[in-house]
Short mmCIF file of C-alpha atoms in Angstrom, two decimals:
data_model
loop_
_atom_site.label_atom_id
_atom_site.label_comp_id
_atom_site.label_asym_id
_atom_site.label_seq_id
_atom_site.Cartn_x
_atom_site.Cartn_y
_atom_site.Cartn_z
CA UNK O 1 103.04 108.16 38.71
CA UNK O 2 101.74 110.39 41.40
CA UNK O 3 102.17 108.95 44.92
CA UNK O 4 100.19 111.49 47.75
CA UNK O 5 99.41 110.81 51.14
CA UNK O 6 95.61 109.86 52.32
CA UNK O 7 95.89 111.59 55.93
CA UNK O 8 97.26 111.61 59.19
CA UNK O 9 95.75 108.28 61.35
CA UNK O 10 96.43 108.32 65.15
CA UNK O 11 97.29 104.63 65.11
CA UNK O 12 98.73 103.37 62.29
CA UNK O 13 101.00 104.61 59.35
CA UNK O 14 99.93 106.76 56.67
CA UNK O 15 98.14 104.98 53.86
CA UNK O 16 100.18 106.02 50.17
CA UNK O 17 98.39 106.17 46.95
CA UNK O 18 98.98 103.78 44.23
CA UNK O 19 99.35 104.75 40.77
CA UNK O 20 96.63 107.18 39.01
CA UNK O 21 93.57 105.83 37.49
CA UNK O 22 94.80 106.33 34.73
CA UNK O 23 97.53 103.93 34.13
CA UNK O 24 96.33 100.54 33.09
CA UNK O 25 96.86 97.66 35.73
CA UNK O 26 98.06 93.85 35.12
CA UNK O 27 94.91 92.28 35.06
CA UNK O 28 95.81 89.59 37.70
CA UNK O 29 94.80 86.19 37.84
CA UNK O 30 91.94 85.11 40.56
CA UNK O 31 93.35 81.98 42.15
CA UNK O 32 96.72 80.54 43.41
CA UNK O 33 99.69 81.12 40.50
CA UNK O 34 101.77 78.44 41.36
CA UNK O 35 103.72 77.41 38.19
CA UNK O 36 102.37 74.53 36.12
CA UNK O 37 103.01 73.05 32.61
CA UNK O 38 100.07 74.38 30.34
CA UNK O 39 98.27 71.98 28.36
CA UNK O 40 99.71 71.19 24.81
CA UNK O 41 98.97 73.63 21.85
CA UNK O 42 95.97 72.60 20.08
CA UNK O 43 94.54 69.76 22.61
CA UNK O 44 91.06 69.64 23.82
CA UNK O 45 91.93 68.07 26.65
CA UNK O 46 92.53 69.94 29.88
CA UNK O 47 95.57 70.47 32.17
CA UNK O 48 94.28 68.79 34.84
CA UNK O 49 90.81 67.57 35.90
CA UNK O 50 87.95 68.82 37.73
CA UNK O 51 89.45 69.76 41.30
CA UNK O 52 88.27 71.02 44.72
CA UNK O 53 89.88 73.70 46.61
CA UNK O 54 92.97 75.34 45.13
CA UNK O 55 93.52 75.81 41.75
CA UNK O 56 97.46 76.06 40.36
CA UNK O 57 97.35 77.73 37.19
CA UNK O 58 100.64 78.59 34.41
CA UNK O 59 103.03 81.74 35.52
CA UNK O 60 104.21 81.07 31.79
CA UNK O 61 101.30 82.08 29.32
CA UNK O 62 99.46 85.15 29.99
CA UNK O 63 95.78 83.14 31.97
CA UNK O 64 92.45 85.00 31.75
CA UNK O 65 90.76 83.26 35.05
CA UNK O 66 87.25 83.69 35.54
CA UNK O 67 85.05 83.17 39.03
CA UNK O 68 81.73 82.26 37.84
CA UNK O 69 78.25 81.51 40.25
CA UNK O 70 75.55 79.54 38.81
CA UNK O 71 71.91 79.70 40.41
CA UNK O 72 69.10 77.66 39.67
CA UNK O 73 65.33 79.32 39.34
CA UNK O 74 64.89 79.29 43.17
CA UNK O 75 68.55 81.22 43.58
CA UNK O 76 70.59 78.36 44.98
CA UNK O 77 73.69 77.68 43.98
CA UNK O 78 74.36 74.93 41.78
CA UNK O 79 77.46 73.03 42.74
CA UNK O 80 77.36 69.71 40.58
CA UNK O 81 78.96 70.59 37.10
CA UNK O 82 82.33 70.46 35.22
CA UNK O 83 84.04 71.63 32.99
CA UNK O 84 82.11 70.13 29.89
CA UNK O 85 78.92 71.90 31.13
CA UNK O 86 80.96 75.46 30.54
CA UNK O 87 81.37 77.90 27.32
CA UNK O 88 83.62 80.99 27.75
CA UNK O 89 83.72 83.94 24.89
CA UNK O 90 86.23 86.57 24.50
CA UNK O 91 84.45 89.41 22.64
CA UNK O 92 82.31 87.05 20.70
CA UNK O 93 85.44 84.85 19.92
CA UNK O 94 85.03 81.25 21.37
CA UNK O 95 87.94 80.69 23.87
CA UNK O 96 88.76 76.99 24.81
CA UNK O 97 88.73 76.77 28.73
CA UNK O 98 92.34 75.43 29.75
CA UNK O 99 91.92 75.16 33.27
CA UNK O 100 89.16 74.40 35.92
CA UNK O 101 88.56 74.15 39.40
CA UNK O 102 85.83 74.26 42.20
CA UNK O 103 87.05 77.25 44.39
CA UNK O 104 85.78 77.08 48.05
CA UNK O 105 89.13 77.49 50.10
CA UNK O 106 90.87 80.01 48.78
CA UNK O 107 92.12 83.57 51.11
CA UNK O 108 89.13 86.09 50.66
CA UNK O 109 89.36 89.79 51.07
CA UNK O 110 86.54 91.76 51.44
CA UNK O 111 85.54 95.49 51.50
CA UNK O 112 82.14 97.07 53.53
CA UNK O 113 81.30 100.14 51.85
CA UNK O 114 78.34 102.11 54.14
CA UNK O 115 76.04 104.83 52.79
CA UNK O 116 76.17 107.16 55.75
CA UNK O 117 74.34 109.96 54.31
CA UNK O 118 71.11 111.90 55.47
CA UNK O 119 68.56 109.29 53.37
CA UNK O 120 70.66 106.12 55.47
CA UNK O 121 70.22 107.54 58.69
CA UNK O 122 67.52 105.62 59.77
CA UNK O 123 68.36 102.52 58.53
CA UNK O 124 72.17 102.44 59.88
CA UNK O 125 71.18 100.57 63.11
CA UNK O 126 70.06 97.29 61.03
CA UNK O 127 72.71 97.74 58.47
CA UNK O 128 75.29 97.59 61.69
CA UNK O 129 74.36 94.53 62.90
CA UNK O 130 73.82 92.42 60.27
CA UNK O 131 76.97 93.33 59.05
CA UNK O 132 79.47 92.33 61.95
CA UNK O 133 76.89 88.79 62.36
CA UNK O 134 78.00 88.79 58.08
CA UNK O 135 81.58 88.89 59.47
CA UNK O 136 81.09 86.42 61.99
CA UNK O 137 79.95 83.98 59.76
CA UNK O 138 82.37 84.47 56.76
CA UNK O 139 85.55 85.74 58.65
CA UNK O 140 88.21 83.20 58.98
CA UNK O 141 91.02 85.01 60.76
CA UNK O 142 93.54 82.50 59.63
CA UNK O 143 93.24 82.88 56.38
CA UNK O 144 90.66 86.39 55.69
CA UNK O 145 90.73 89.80 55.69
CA UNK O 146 88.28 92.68 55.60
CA UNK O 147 88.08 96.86 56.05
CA UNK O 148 85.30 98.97 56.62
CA UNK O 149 84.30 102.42 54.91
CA UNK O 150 81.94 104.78 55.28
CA UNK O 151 80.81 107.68 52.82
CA UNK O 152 78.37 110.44 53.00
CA UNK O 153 79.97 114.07 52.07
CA UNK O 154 83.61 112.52 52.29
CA UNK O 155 85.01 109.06 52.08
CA UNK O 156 86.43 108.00 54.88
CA UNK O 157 88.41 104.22 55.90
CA UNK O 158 87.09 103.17 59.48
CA UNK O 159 89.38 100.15 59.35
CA UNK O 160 92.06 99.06 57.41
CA UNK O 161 92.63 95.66 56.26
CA UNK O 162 92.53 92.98 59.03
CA UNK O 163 91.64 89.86 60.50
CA UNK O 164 90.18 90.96 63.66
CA UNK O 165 86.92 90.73 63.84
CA UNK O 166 87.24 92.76 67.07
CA UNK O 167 88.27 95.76 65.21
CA UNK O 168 86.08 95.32 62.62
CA UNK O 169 82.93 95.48 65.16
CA UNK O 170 84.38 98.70 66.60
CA UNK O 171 84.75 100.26 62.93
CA UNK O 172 81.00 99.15 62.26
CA UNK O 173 80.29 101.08 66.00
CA UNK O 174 81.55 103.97 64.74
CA UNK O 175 79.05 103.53 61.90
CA UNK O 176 76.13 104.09 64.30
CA UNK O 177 74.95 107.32 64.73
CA UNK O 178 74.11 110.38 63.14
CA UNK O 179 77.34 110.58 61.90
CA UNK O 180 80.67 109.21 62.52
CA UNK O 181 83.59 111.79 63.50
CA UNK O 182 85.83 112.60 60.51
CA UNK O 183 89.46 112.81 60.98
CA UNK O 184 89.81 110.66 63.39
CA UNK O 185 91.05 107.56 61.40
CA UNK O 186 91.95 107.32 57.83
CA UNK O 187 90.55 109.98 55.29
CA UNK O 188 91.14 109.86 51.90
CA UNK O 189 91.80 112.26 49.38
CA UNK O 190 91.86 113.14 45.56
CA UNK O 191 95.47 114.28 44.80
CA UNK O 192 96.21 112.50 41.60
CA UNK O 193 92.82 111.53 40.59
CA UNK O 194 91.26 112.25 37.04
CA UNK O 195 87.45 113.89 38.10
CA UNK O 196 84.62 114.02 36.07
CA UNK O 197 84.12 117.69 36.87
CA UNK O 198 80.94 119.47 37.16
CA UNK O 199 79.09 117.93 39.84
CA UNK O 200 81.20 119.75 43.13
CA UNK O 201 80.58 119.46 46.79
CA UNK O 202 77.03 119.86 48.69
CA UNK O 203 75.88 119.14 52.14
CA UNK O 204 73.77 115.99 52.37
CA UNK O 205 76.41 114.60 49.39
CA UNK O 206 76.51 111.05 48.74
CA UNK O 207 80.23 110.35 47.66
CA UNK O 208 79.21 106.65 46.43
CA UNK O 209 81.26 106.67 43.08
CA UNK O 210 83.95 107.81 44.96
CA UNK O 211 83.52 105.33 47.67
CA UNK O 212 83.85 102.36 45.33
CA UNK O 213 86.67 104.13 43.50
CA UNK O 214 88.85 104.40 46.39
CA UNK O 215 88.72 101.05 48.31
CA UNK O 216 89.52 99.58 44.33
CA UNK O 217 92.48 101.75 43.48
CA UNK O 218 93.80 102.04 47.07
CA UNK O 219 92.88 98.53 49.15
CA UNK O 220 91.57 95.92 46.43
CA UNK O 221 94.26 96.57 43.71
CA UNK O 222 97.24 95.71 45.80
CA UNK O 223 95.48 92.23 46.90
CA UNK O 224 95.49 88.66 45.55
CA UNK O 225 92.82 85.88 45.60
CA UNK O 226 89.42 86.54 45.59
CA UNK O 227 88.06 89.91 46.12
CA UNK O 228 84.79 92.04 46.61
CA UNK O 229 83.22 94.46 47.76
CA UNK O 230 79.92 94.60 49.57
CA UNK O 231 78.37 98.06 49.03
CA UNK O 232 75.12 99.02 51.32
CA UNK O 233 73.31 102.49 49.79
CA UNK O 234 70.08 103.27 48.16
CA UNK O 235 72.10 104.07 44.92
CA UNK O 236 71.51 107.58 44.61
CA UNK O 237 75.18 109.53 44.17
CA UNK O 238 75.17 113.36 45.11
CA UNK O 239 78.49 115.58 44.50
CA UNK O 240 81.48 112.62 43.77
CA UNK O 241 84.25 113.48 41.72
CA UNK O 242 84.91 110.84 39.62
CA UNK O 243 81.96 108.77 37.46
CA UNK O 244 79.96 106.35 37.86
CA UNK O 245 82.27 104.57 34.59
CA UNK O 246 85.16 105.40 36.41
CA UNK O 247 83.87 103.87 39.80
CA UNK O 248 83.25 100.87 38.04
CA UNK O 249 86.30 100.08 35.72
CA UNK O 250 88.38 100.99 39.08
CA UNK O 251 86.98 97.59 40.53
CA UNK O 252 87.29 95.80 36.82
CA UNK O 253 91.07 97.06 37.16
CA UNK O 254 91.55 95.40 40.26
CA UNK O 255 89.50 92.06 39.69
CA UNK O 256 86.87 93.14 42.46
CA UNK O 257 83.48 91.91 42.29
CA UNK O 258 80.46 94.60 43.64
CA UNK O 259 77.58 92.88 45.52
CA UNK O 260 75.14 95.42 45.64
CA UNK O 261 72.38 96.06 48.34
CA UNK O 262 69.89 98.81 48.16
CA UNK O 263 68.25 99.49 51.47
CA UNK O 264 65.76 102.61 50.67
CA UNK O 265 64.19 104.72 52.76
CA UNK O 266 61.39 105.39 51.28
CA UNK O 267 60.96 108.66 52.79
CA UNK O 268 64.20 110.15 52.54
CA UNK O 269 63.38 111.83 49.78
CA UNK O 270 60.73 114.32 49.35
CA UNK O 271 59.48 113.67 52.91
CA UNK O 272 58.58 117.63 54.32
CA UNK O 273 59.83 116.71 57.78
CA UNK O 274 62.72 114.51 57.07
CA UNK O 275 66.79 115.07 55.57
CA UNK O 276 66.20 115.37 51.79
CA UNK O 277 69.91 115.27 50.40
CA UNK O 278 68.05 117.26 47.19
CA UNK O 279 67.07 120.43 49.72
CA UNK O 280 68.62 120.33 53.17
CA UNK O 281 65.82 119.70 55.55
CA UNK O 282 62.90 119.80 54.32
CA UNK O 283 60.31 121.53 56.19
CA UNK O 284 57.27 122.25 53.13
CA UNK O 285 56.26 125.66 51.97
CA UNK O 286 53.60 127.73 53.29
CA UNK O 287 51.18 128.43 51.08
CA UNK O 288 47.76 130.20 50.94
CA UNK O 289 45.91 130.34 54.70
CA UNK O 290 48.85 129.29 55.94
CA UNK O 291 48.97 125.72 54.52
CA UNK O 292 51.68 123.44 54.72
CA UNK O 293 52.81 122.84 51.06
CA UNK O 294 54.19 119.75 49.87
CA UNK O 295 58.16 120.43 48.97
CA UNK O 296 58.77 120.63 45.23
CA UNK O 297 59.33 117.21 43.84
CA UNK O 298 63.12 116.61 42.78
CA UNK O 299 64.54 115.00 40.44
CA UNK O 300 67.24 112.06 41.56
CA UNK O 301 69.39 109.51 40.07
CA UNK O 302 68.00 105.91 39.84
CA UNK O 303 69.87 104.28 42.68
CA UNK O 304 68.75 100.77 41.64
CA UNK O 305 69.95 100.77 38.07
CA UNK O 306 72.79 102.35 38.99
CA UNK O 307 73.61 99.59 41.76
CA UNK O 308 72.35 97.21 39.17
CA UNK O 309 74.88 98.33 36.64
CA UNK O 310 77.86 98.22 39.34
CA UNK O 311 76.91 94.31 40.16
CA UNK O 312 76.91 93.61 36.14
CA UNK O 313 79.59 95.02 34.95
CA UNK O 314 82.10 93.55 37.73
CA UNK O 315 80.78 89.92 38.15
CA UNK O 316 78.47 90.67 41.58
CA UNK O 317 75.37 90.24 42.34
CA UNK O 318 72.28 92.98 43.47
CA UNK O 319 69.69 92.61 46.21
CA UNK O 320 66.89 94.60 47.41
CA UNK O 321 66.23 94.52 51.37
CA UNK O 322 62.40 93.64 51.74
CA UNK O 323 60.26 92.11 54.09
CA UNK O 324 60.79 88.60 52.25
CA UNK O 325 64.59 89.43 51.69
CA UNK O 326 65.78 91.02 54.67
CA UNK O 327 69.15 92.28 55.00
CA UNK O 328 70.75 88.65 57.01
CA UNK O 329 68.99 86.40 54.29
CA UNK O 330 70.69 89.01 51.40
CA UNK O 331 74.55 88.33 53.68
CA UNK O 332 73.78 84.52 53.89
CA UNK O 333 73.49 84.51 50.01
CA UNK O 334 76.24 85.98 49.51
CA UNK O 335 78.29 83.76 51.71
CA UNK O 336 77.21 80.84 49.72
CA UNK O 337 78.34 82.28 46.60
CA UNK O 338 81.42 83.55 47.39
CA UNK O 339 82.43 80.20 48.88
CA UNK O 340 80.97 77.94 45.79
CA UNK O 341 82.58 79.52 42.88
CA UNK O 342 83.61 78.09 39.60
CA UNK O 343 87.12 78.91 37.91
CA UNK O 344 87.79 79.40 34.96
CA UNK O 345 90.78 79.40 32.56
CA UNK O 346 91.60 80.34 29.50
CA UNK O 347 94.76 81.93 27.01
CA UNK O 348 93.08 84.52 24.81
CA UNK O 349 93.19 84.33 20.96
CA UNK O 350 93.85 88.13 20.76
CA UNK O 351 97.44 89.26 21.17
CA UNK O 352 97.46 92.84 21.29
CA UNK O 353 95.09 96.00 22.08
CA UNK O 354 95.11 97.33 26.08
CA UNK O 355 91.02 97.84 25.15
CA UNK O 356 88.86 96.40 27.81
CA UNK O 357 87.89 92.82 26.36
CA UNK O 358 83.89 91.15 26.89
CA UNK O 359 83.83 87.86 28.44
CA UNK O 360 80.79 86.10 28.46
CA UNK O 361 80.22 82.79 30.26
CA UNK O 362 77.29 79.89 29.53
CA UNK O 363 76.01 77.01 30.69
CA UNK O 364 74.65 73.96 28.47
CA UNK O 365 72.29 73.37 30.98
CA UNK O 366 68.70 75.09 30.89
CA UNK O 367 67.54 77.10 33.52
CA UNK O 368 70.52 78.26 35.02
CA UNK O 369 71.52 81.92 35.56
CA UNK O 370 75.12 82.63 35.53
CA UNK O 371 76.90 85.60 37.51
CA UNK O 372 80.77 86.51 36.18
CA UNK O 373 82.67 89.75 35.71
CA UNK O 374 81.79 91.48 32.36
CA UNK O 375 85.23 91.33 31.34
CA UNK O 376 88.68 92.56 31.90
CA UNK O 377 91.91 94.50 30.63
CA UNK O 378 94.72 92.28 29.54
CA UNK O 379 98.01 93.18 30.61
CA UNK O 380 100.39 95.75 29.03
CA UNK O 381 103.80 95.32 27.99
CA UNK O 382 106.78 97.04 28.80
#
């Protein structure tokens, strides 16, 4: 296990790494694990019924627990059914759901990732305040707890985990601006850390991958309850070290959803008199008579797959920021999911392989779209 420092911080302690990506977590379950009797071998019938608030689940069988959403047509969530409405599959294997709850009280931890980068700048202001009203709303200091990141060239943690939501509005002020100062909290670094080589540092670099990496392996894997991670870029990575596949089994590791929201900038990119991340700044080319040339047209990751795949594969949700879905509608959605969730749970059928296993979740019902994580990896034994 390698265990290396993240920095020097001129208020608090320094922050220790965890355990390489490499080693395989506990895949731990998402609710209270207070012990109770699990139901008899072989017996339709569940544990216990239907329940709001906390669920207690068994300490003493090995419990695959699954926080599922379900929308209707119009995107609302659908709060009404039980456990008969529910199927659950374990790669393709039908898996008998054990234990059920309605999960709307539970402690929440959450994680604000920030694209600070060149092709953000502009839109920084708006993403700022909508996010500390976001905290206001959903931000119970008794029982919550939330940090802040930025990344552009370098990841960087604004504010470790807390309550406050005093500190958490001055981590989202140091957000605004053409760029926050580095070094003066927490900065991360990549001691330790497997990296998928070949992409390097650049100016105008958008860590993202890195970003999500991080605040999984370091903040998210060490919590309990429910967990995500709200991640604010236009999806386009430049220069991180580690994958995009890496990025996201880092969050399935540590049972962290990714709501993803891509505010673009349209002209960010490209634009002759704006930042282009692809070519510094980009000022056009001079060409015959002395005309202003267009700049050559670059070639660029698709940001909204790739925060599409992110959401999918970890059991979030993605949103575009338009004029009919601006960026406080997008928030107050995902307050209403994350406090109307579904859980599920279930003893898998398969007793050995540390593969990652495919769950997927349906509902009897038509018309309803259901949002859960992709899957998991089961625990390993000693």
């Amino acid at each position: 296990m390698l265990d290396e420092t993240v920095g020097r911080a001129s208020r608090r302690e320094l922050l220790k790494f965890g355990a390489s990506l490499l080693a395989v977590s506990a895949a731990r379950p998402l609710g209270a694990q207070t012990a109770q009797p699990p139901p008899p071998a072989g017996s339709a019938q569940p544990a216990q019924p239907a329940q709001q608030g906390e669920a207690k689940f068994s300490t003493a069988v090995d419990v695959v627990n699954v926080l599922v959403n379900v929308h209707d047509k119009q995107g609302q969530s659908v709060r009404d059914l039980v456990q008969a409405d529910f199927a659950l599959e374990e790669d393709s294997h039908p898996q008998m759901i054990r234990y059920f709850a309605q999960q709307y009280d539970l402690p929440l931890t959450l994680g604000l990732l920030i694209d600070t980068s060149g092709s953000q700048r502009r839109v920084l202001d708006q993403e700022r305040r909508a996010s500390y009203q976001f905290f206001e709303h959903v931000l119970r200091e008794d029982k919550d707890q939330a940090f802040v990141i930025h990344f552009d060239r370098e990841v960087e943690l604004l504010q470790d985990l807390t309550s406050s939501r005093k500190d958490l509005e001055n981590a989202l002020e140091d957000v605004n601006g053409p760029r926050p100062q580095l070094n003066r909290r927490f900065q991360f670094q990549f001691q330790g850390y497997p990296q998928s080589g070949g992409q390097g540092r650049m100016v105008g670099g958008t860590a993202l991958y890195d970003a999500v990496l991080l605040a999984s392996d370091e903040l998210m894997k060490k919590q309990q309850g429910r967990k995500a991670l709200i991640l604010l870029s236009d999806g386009v990575d430049i220069g991180s070290k580690v994958s995009l596949t890496r990025a996201i089994e880092s969050a399935q590791r540590a049972d962290t959803s990714v709501y993803s929201i891509r505010f673009a900038d349209e002209e960010a990119y490209g634009s002759p008199y704006g930042n282009s991340p692809f070519g510094g700044v980009g000022m056009g080319r001079r060409g015959g008579m002395g005309r202003r040339m267009p700049p050559p047209q670059a070639t660029h990751p698709d940001g909204k797959k790739i925060l599409q795949q992110i959401s999918r594969e970890t059991g979030g949700e993605y949103f575009d920021v338009t004029k009919k879905m601006p960026l406080e509608t997008i928030y107050d959605r995902i307050e209403e999911d994350l406090r109307n969730q579904y859980n599920l749970g279930y003893t898998s059928d398969q007793t050995s392989g540390a593969y990652y296993r495919k769950i997927k979740v349906t509902v009897k019902k038509k018309d309803l779209v259901v949002q859960a994580r992709d899957g998991y990896y089961p625990a390993t034994r000693n």
